């Protein structure tokens, strides 16, 4: 497999253990826009991978505008659809996003449809551009939306590492889908103005969409408050807690769950931090469906 300068090469022979990062450290420091433009420039088709639970939060309209300006084709991939209970609401929400495919990398849903869409658009592109022998498909999106999982499933080879921890993929990785179609995996992109180690609201937002790990959040109780506000009774139902006893209060909820789980400190008081982090962990692992 040919590798491009500044790209990561995956050796078919050795699989995922042998991913070699050819990027230098300076390149990893490039801004998210520079990185995105680089992928868009290399690609004929872009798959924007979104989390079906958090369309608004994981969409990047700046990147979508650049894709349009550069005359590249886009396919919206609505991944993790297995984690959405209210499908009707989801369909209404995204009716204007075209072309789109609902996908679950977990349940192999929508993969055939997506592969076919990529092939159809690729055929058109090759027919239009007579000097083009291969079509490049760039896969971009917010951290942790399932870009690498998607490529693994599309190619049928488990060459790429995936992780519940955001920011797993480093550098751009090139893989063949067919002899005419090349896929580019990329690190998750998060707009600079949305990434913060200081602003509580931004950190909570990142934790909600899985772009910030549960071990890496300063006030886990505020996360519980946020989820309780945005999704009333969801946590009570998931953990089978007494709704009256919780009374819409995050402290009550944490105490009630901590007691149930036996998360106690030495003196016998509830370990609130551990309990709140368990909630974030369960949330980020997709155990709590919307
Ligand atoms: N439930 C569910 N989980 C998924 C799905 N797709 C991916 N995941 C999980 O989401 C997590 C992130 O997947 P990755 O493929 O590493 O995501 P990524 O977008 O490549 O992440 P970065 O490289 O960190 O930006 C992993 O724990 C996957 O198992 C899906 O369709 N459904
Ligand atoms: Mg990845």
GROMACS .gro file of C-alpha atoms and ligand atoms in nm:
model
  323
    1UNK     CA    1   0.000   0.000   0.000
    2UNK     CA    2   0.132   0.339  -0.095
    3UNK     CA    3   0.172   0.595   0.176
    4UNK     CA    4   0.164   0.970   0.146
    5UNK     CA    5   0.412   1.196   0.317
    6UNK     CA    6   0.269   1.304   0.649
    7UNK     CA    7   0.024   1.017   0.652
    8UNK     CA    8   0.012   0.711   0.868
    9UNK     CA    9   0.060   0.388   0.685
   10UNK     CA   10  -0.120   0.072   0.787
   11UNK     CA   11   0.055  -0.240   0.684
   12UNK     CA   12  -0.199  -0.498   0.570
   13UNK     CA   13   0.040  -0.772   0.661
   14UNK     CA   14   0.078  -0.678   1.024
   15UNK     CA   15  -0.265  -0.537   1.105
   16UNK     CA   16  -0.339  -0.287   1.377
   17UNK     CA   17  -0.034  -0.350   1.594
   18UNK     CA   18   0.185  -0.220   1.314
   19UNK     CA   19   0.032   0.120   1.251
   20UNK     CA   20   0.323   0.351   1.184
   21UNK     CA   21   0.271   0.717   1.236
   22UNK     CA   22   0.466   0.904   0.974
   23UNK     CA   23   0.349   1.242   1.095
   24UNK     CA   24   0.599   1.448   1.283
   25UNK     CA   25   0.511   1.611   1.612
   26UNK     CA   26   0.468   1.957   1.462
   27UNK     CA   27   0.204   1.826   1.227
   28UNK     CA   28   0.003   1.690   1.518
   29UNK     CA   29  -0.004   2.038   1.661
   30UNK     CA   30  -0.164   2.187   1.354
   31UNK     CA   31  -0.499   2.354   1.411
   32UNK     CA   32  -0.815   2.160   1.356
   33UNK     CA   33  -0.898   2.371   1.052
   34UNK     CA   34  -0.561   2.309   0.889
   35UNK     CA   35  -0.597   1.939   0.947
   36UNK     CA   36  -0.954   1.936   0.814
   37UNK     CA   37  -0.857   2.131   0.503
   38UNK     CA   38  -0.574   1.890   0.439
   39UNK     CA   39  -0.815   1.596   0.447
   40UNK     CA   40  -1.072   1.777   0.234
   41UNK     CA   41  -0.807   1.869  -0.025
   42UNK     CA   42  -0.698   1.506  -0.051
   43UNK     CA   43  -1.055   1.376  -0.078
   44UNK     CA   44  -1.318   1.361  -0.350
   45UNK     CA   45  -1.590   1.250  -0.110
   46UNK     CA   46  -1.613   1.334   0.260
   47UNK     CA   47  -1.801   1.122   0.511
   48UNK     CA   48  -1.898   1.346   0.800
   49UNK     CA   49  -1.954   1.103   1.086
   50UNK     CA   50  -2.208   1.231   1.337
   51UNK     CA   51  -2.334   1.082   1.660
   52UNK     CA   52  -2.706   1.017   1.600
   53UNK     CA   53  -2.779   1.116   1.960
   54UNK     CA   54  -2.605   1.453   1.930
   55UNK     CA   55  -2.644   1.577   1.574
   56UNK     CA   56  -2.628   1.946   1.657
   57UNK     CA   57  -2.326   1.910   1.885
   58UNK     CA   58  -2.124   1.689   1.652
   59UNK     CA   59  -2.195   1.870   1.323
   60UNK     CA   60  -1.932   2.111   1.205
   61UNK     CA   61  -2.085   2.371   0.976
   62UNK     CA   62  -1.754   2.544   0.909
   63UNK     CA   63  -1.611   2.222   0.771
   64UNK     CA   64  -1.930   2.159   0.573
   65UNK     CA   65  -1.895   2.506   0.418
   66UNK     CA   66  -1.534   2.437   0.321
   67UNK     CA   67  -1.636   2.104   0.164
   68UNK     CA   68  -1.894   2.288  -0.045
   69UNK     CA   69  -1.654   2.567  -0.142
   70UNK     CA   70  -1.397   2.314  -0.256
   71UNK     CA   71  -1.662   2.136  -0.464
   72UNK     CA   72  -1.627   1.806  -0.282
   73UNK     CA   73  -1.914   1.567  -0.219
   74UNK     CA   74  -2.038   1.501   0.131
   75UNK     CA   75  -2.224   1.206   0.280
   76UNK     CA   76  -2.364   1.247   0.632
   77UNK     CA   77  -2.310   0.929   0.829
   78UNK     CA   78  -2.541   0.918   1.129
   79UNK     CA   79  -2.361   0.664   1.341
   80UNK     CA   80  -2.452   0.499   1.672
   81UNK     CA   81  -2.815   0.482   1.568
   82UNK     CA   82  -2.845   0.178   1.796
   83UNK     CA   83  -2.828   0.420   2.089
   84UNK     CA   84  -3.139   0.612   1.984
   85UNK     CA   85  -3.474   0.482   2.102
   86UNK     CA   86  -3.689   0.758   1.954
   87UNK     CA   87  -3.613   0.700   1.585
   88UNK     CA   88  -3.908   0.909   1.463
   89UNK     CA   89  -3.770   1.217   1.638
   90UNK     CA   90  -3.428   1.150   1.488
   91UNK     CA   91  -3.570   1.118   1.134
   92UNK     CA   92  -3.753   1.450   1.174
   93UNK     CA   93  -3.438   1.618   1.306
   94UNK     CA   94  -3.225   1.520   1.008
   95UNK     CA   95  -3.476   1.523   0.723
   96UNK     CA   96  -3.282   1.809   0.557
   97UNK     CA   97  -2.938   1.645   0.583
   98UNK     CA   98  -2.876   1.489   0.243
   99UNK     CA   99  -2.735   1.254   0.134
  100UNK     CA  100  -2.733   1.063   0.459
  101UNK     CA  101  -2.713   0.709   0.585
  102UNK     CA  102  -2.813   0.583   0.930
  103UNK     CA  103  -2.546   0.351   1.056
  104UNK     CA  104  -2.464   0.139   1.354
  105UNK     CA  105  -2.113   0.005   1.362
  106UNK     CA  106  -2.220  -0.205   1.656
  107UNK     CA  107  -2.508  -0.379   1.475
  108UNK     CA  108  -2.371  -0.353   1.118
  109UNK     CA  109  -2.674  -0.147   1.026
  110UNK     CA  110  -2.661   0.071   0.714
  111UNK     CA  111  -2.314  -0.045   0.612
  112UNK     CA  112  -2.422  -0.203   0.283
  113UNK     CA  113  -2.620   0.108   0.194
  114UNK     CA  114  -2.326   0.335   0.273
  115UNK     CA  115  -2.080   0.122   0.078
  116UNK     CA  116  -2.316   0.130  -0.221
  117UNK     CA  117  -2.357   0.509  -0.196
  118UNK     CA  118  -1.980   0.556  -0.189
  119UNK     CA  119  -1.941   0.330  -0.492
  120UNK     CA  120  -2.217   0.506  -0.689
  121UNK     CA  121  -2.077   0.855  -0.624
  122UNK     CA  122  -1.723   0.730  -0.696
  123UNK     CA  123  -1.834   0.594  -1.034
  124UNK     CA  124  -1.982   0.933  -1.122
  125UNK     CA  125  -1.665   1.113  -1.015
  126UNK     CA  126  -1.442   0.881  -1.220
  127UNK     CA  127  -1.671   0.929  -1.521
  128UNK     CA  128  -1.653   1.308  -1.482
  129UNK     CA  129  -1.278   1.331  -1.427
  130UNK     CA  130  -1.111   1.126  -1.695
  131UNK     CA  131  -0.762   1.171  -1.545
  132UNK     CA  132  -0.867   1.025  -1.209
  133UNK     CA  133  -0.799   0.657  -1.148
  134UNK     CA  134  -0.875   0.640  -0.775
  135UNK     CA  135  -1.137   0.812  -0.563
  136UNK     CA  136  -1.037   0.923  -0.214
  137UNK     CA  137  -1.295   0.922   0.062
  138UNK     CA  138  -1.204   1.124   0.371
  139UNK     CA  139  -1.370   1.033   0.699
  140UNK     CA  140  -1.397   1.325   0.936
  141UNK     CA  141  -1.592   1.414   1.246
  142UNK     CA  142  -1.595   1.502   1.612
  143UNK     CA  143  -1.382   1.288   1.842
  144UNK     CA  144  -1.530   0.950   1.934
  145UNK     CA  145  -1.813   0.948   1.678
  146UNK     CA  146  -1.693   0.615   1.540
  147UNK     CA  147  -1.481   0.710   1.238
  148UNK     CA  148  -1.225   0.433   1.283
  149UNK     CA  149  -1.494   0.176   1.369
  150UNK     CA  150  -1.675   0.272   1.048
  151UNK     CA  151  -1.366   0.225   0.833
  152UNK     CA  152  -1.295  -0.111   0.995
  153UNK     CA  153  -1.645  -0.228   0.907
  154UNK     CA  154  -1.648  -0.080   0.558
  155UNK     CA  155  -1.320  -0.247   0.468
  156UNK     CA  156  -1.398  -0.567   0.657
  157UNK     CA  157  -1.051  -0.555   0.807
  158UNK     CA  158  -0.987  -0.469   1.168
  159UNK     CA  159  -0.679  -0.266   1.089
  160UNK     CA  160  -0.759   0.046   1.289
  161UNK     CA  161  -0.753   0.086   1.664
  162UNK     CA  162  -1.075   0.208   1.823
  163UNK     CA  163  -1.131   0.323   2.178
  164UNK     CA  164  -1.401   0.461   2.405
  165UNK     CA  165  -1.145   0.729   2.491
  166UNK     CA  166  -1.170   1.028   2.259
  167UNK     CA  167  -0.864   1.140   2.065
  168UNK     CA  168  -0.748   0.788   1.989
  169UNK     CA  169  -0.659   0.828   1.624
  170UNK     CA  170  -0.347   1.036   1.566
  171UNK     CA  171  -0.258   1.145   1.216
  172UNK     CA  172  -0.423   1.060   0.888
  173UNK     CA  173  -0.442   0.693   0.793
  174UNK     CA  174  -0.490   0.557   0.445
  175UNK     CA  175  -0.666   0.227   0.362
  176UNK     CA  176  -0.805   0.069   0.046
  177UNK     CA  177  -1.179   0.009   0.026
  178UNK     CA  178  -1.170  -0.131  -0.329
  179UNK     CA  179  -0.902  -0.112  -0.596
  180UNK     CA  180  -1.051   0.222  -0.706
  181UNK     CA  181  -1.148   0.369  -0.368
  182UNK     CA  182  -0.918   0.481  -0.088
  183UNK     CA  183  -1.037   0.573   0.261
  184UNK     CA  184  -0.868   0.824   0.491
  185UNK     CA  185  -0.918   0.795   0.865
  186UNK     CA  186  -0.845   1.109   1.063
  187UNK     CA  187  -0.815   1.233   1.420
  188UNK     CA  188  -1.135   1.369   1.571
  189UNK     CA  189  -1.177   1.738   1.508
  190UNK     CA  190  -1.315   1.972   1.765
  191UNK     CA  191  -1.341   2.345   1.695
  192UNK     CA  192  -1.080   2.534   1.899
  193UNK     CA  193  -1.348   2.759   2.045
  194UNK     CA  194  -1.535   2.452   2.172
  195UNK     CA  195  -1.238   2.290   2.339
  196UNK     CA  196  -1.148   2.420   2.681
  197UNK     CA  197  -0.980   2.298   2.995
  198UNK     CA  198  -1.118   2.593   3.186
  199UNK     CA  199  -1.478   2.655   3.089
  200UNK     CA  200  -1.708   2.421   3.282
  201UNK     CA  201  -1.996   2.434   3.033
  202UNK     CA  202  -1.771   2.346   2.742
  203UNK     CA  203  -1.609   2.063   2.935
  204UNK     CA  204  -1.950   1.923   3.026
  205UNK     CA  205  -2.062   1.947   2.664
  206UNK     CA  206  -1.752   1.754   2.553
  207UNK     CA  207  -1.816   1.488   2.817
  208UNK     CA  208  -2.175   1.457   2.700
  209UNK     CA  209  -2.076   1.376   2.343
  210UNK     CA  210  -1.788   1.154   2.459
  211UNK     CA  211  -1.512   1.390   2.347
  212UNK     CA  212  -1.384   1.423   2.704
  213UNK     CA  213  -1.322   1.113   2.908
  214UNK     CA  214  -1.500   1.055   3.242
  215UNK     CA  215  -1.166   1.038   3.423
  216UNK     CA  216  -1.079   1.379   3.290
  217UNK     CA  217  -1.365   1.594   3.417
  218UNK     CA  218  -1.330   1.826   3.714
  219UNK     CA  219  -1.682   1.837   3.856
  220UNK     CA  220  -1.857   1.511   3.775
  221UNK     CA  221  -2.164   1.610   3.981
  222UNK     CA  222  -2.229   1.897   3.736
  223UNK     CA  223  -2.245   1.640   3.458
  224UNK     CA  224  -2.520   1.457   3.646
  225UNK     CA  225  -2.705   1.787   3.689
  226UNK     CA  226  -2.677   1.860   3.315
  227UNK     CA  227  -2.811   1.520   3.210
  228UNK     CA  228  -3.095   1.541   3.462
  229UNK     CA  229  -3.193   1.881   3.323
  230UNK     CA  230  -3.170   1.783   2.957
  231UNK     CA  231  -3.321   1.436   2.992
  232UNK     CA  232  -3.560   1.438   3.287
  233UNK     CA  233  -3.607   1.102   3.467
  234UNK     CA  234  -3.369   0.923   3.229
  235UNK     CA  235  -3.108   0.841   3.496
  236UNK     CA  236  -3.369   0.750   3.756
  237UNK     CA  237  -3.521   0.502   3.513
  238UNK     CA  238  -3.192   0.357   3.394
  239UNK     CA  239  -3.066   0.295   3.749
  240UNK     CA  240  -3.408   0.197   3.874
  241UNK     CA  241  -3.411   0.459   4.149
  242UNK     CA  242  -3.708   0.588   4.344
  243UNK     CA  243  -3.822   0.899   4.150
  244UNK     CA  244  -3.989   1.053   4.457
  245UNK     CA  245  -3.681   1.000   4.669
  246UNK     CA  246  -3.455   1.155   4.404
  247UNK     CA  247  -3.693   1.446   4.362
  248UNK     CA  248  -3.505   1.591   4.062
  249UNK     CA  249  -3.201   1.661   4.275
  250UNK     CA  250  -2.859   1.545   4.152
  251UNK     CA  251  -2.725   1.512   4.505
  252UNK     CA  252  -3.012   1.283   4.601
  253UNK     CA  253  -2.961   1.083   4.284
  254UNK     CA  254  -2.589   1.039   4.343
  255UNK     CA  255  -2.648   0.940   4.706
  256UNK     CA  256  -2.923   0.699   4.618
  257UNK     CA  257  -2.715   0.530   4.348
  258UNK     CA  258  -2.397   0.532   4.558
  259UNK     CA  259  -2.584   0.352   4.837
  260UNK     CA  260  -2.728   0.101   4.591
  261UNK     CA  261  -2.383   0.029   4.445
  262UNK     CA  262  -2.214   0.020   4.785
  263UNK     CA  263  -1.974   0.300   4.690
  264UNK     CA  264  -1.875   0.400   5.041
  265UNK     CA  265  -1.579   0.588   5.181
  266UNK     CA  266  -1.389   0.469   5.490
  267UNK     CA  267  -1.616   0.645   5.739
  268UNK     CA  268  -1.923   0.498   5.570
  269UNK     CA  269  -2.030   0.810   5.376
  270UNK     CA  270  -2.123   0.776   5.008
  271UNK     CA  271  -1.835   0.820   4.764
  272UNK     CA  272  -2.004   1.086   4.552
  273UNK     CA  273  -1.716   1.137   4.311
  274UNK     CA  274  -1.693   0.766   4.229
  275UNK     CA  275  -2.070   0.743   4.186
  276UNK     CA  276  -2.092   1.047   3.959
  277UNK     CA  277  -1.803   0.915   3.748
  278UNK     CA  278  -1.977   0.580   3.711
  279UNK     CA  279  -2.276   0.766   3.564
  280UNK     CA  280  -2.052   0.945   3.315
  281UNK     CA  281  -1.877   0.619   3.228
  282UNK     CA  282  -2.209   0.439   3.166
  283UNK     CA  283  -2.325   0.737   2.962
  284UNK     CA  284  -2.009   0.747   2.752
  285UNK     CA  285  -2.016   0.372   2.692
  286UNK     CA  286  -2.365   0.413   2.546
  287UNK     CA  287  -2.536   0.208   2.815
  288UNK     CA  288  -2.797   0.478   2.877
  289UNK     CA  289  -3.000   0.505   2.557
  290UNK     CA  290  -3.190   0.818   2.456
  291LIG     N1  291  -2.301   0.175   2.048
  291LIG     C1  292  -2.218   0.205   1.950
  291LIG     N2  293  -2.088   0.232   1.976
  291LIG     C2  294  -2.008   0.263   1.872
  291LIG     C3  295  -2.053   0.268   1.739
  291LIG     N3  296  -1.951   0.304   1.660
  291LIG     C4  297  -1.844   0.319   1.741
  291LIG     N4  298  -1.877   0.294   1.869
  291LIG     C5  299  -1.791   0.303   1.987
  291LIG     O1  300  -1.752   0.439   2.003
  291LIG     C6  301  -1.620   0.449   2.053
  291LIG     C7  302  -1.535   0.534   1.963
  291LIG     O2  303  -1.513   0.466   1.841
  291LIG     P1  304  -1.391   0.503   1.745
  291LIG     O3  305  -1.413   0.428   1.618
  291LIG     O4  306  -1.262   0.488   1.814
  291LIG     O5  307  -1.423   0.658   1.722
  291LIG     P2  308  -1.336   0.766   1.645
  291LIG     O6  309  -1.431   0.863   1.586
  291LIG     O7  310  -1.241   0.701   1.552
  291LIG     O8  311  -1.260   0.835   1.768
  291LIG     P3  312  -1.125   0.928   1.766
  291LIG     O9  313  -1.023   0.860   1.683
  291LIG    O10  314  -1.089   0.931   1.911
  291LIG    O11  315  -1.170   1.059   1.714
  291LIG     C8  316  -1.569   0.304   2.067
  291LIG    O12  317  -1.588   0.263   2.200
  291LIG     C9  318  -1.659   0.227   1.971
  291LIG    O13  319  -1.674   0.091   2.008
  291LIG    C10  320  -2.191   0.239   1.714
  291LIG    O14  321  -2.244   0.241   1.602
  291LIG     N5  322  -2.269   0.209   1.823
  292LIG    MG1  323  -1.038   0.710   1.545
   0.00000   0.00000   0.00000
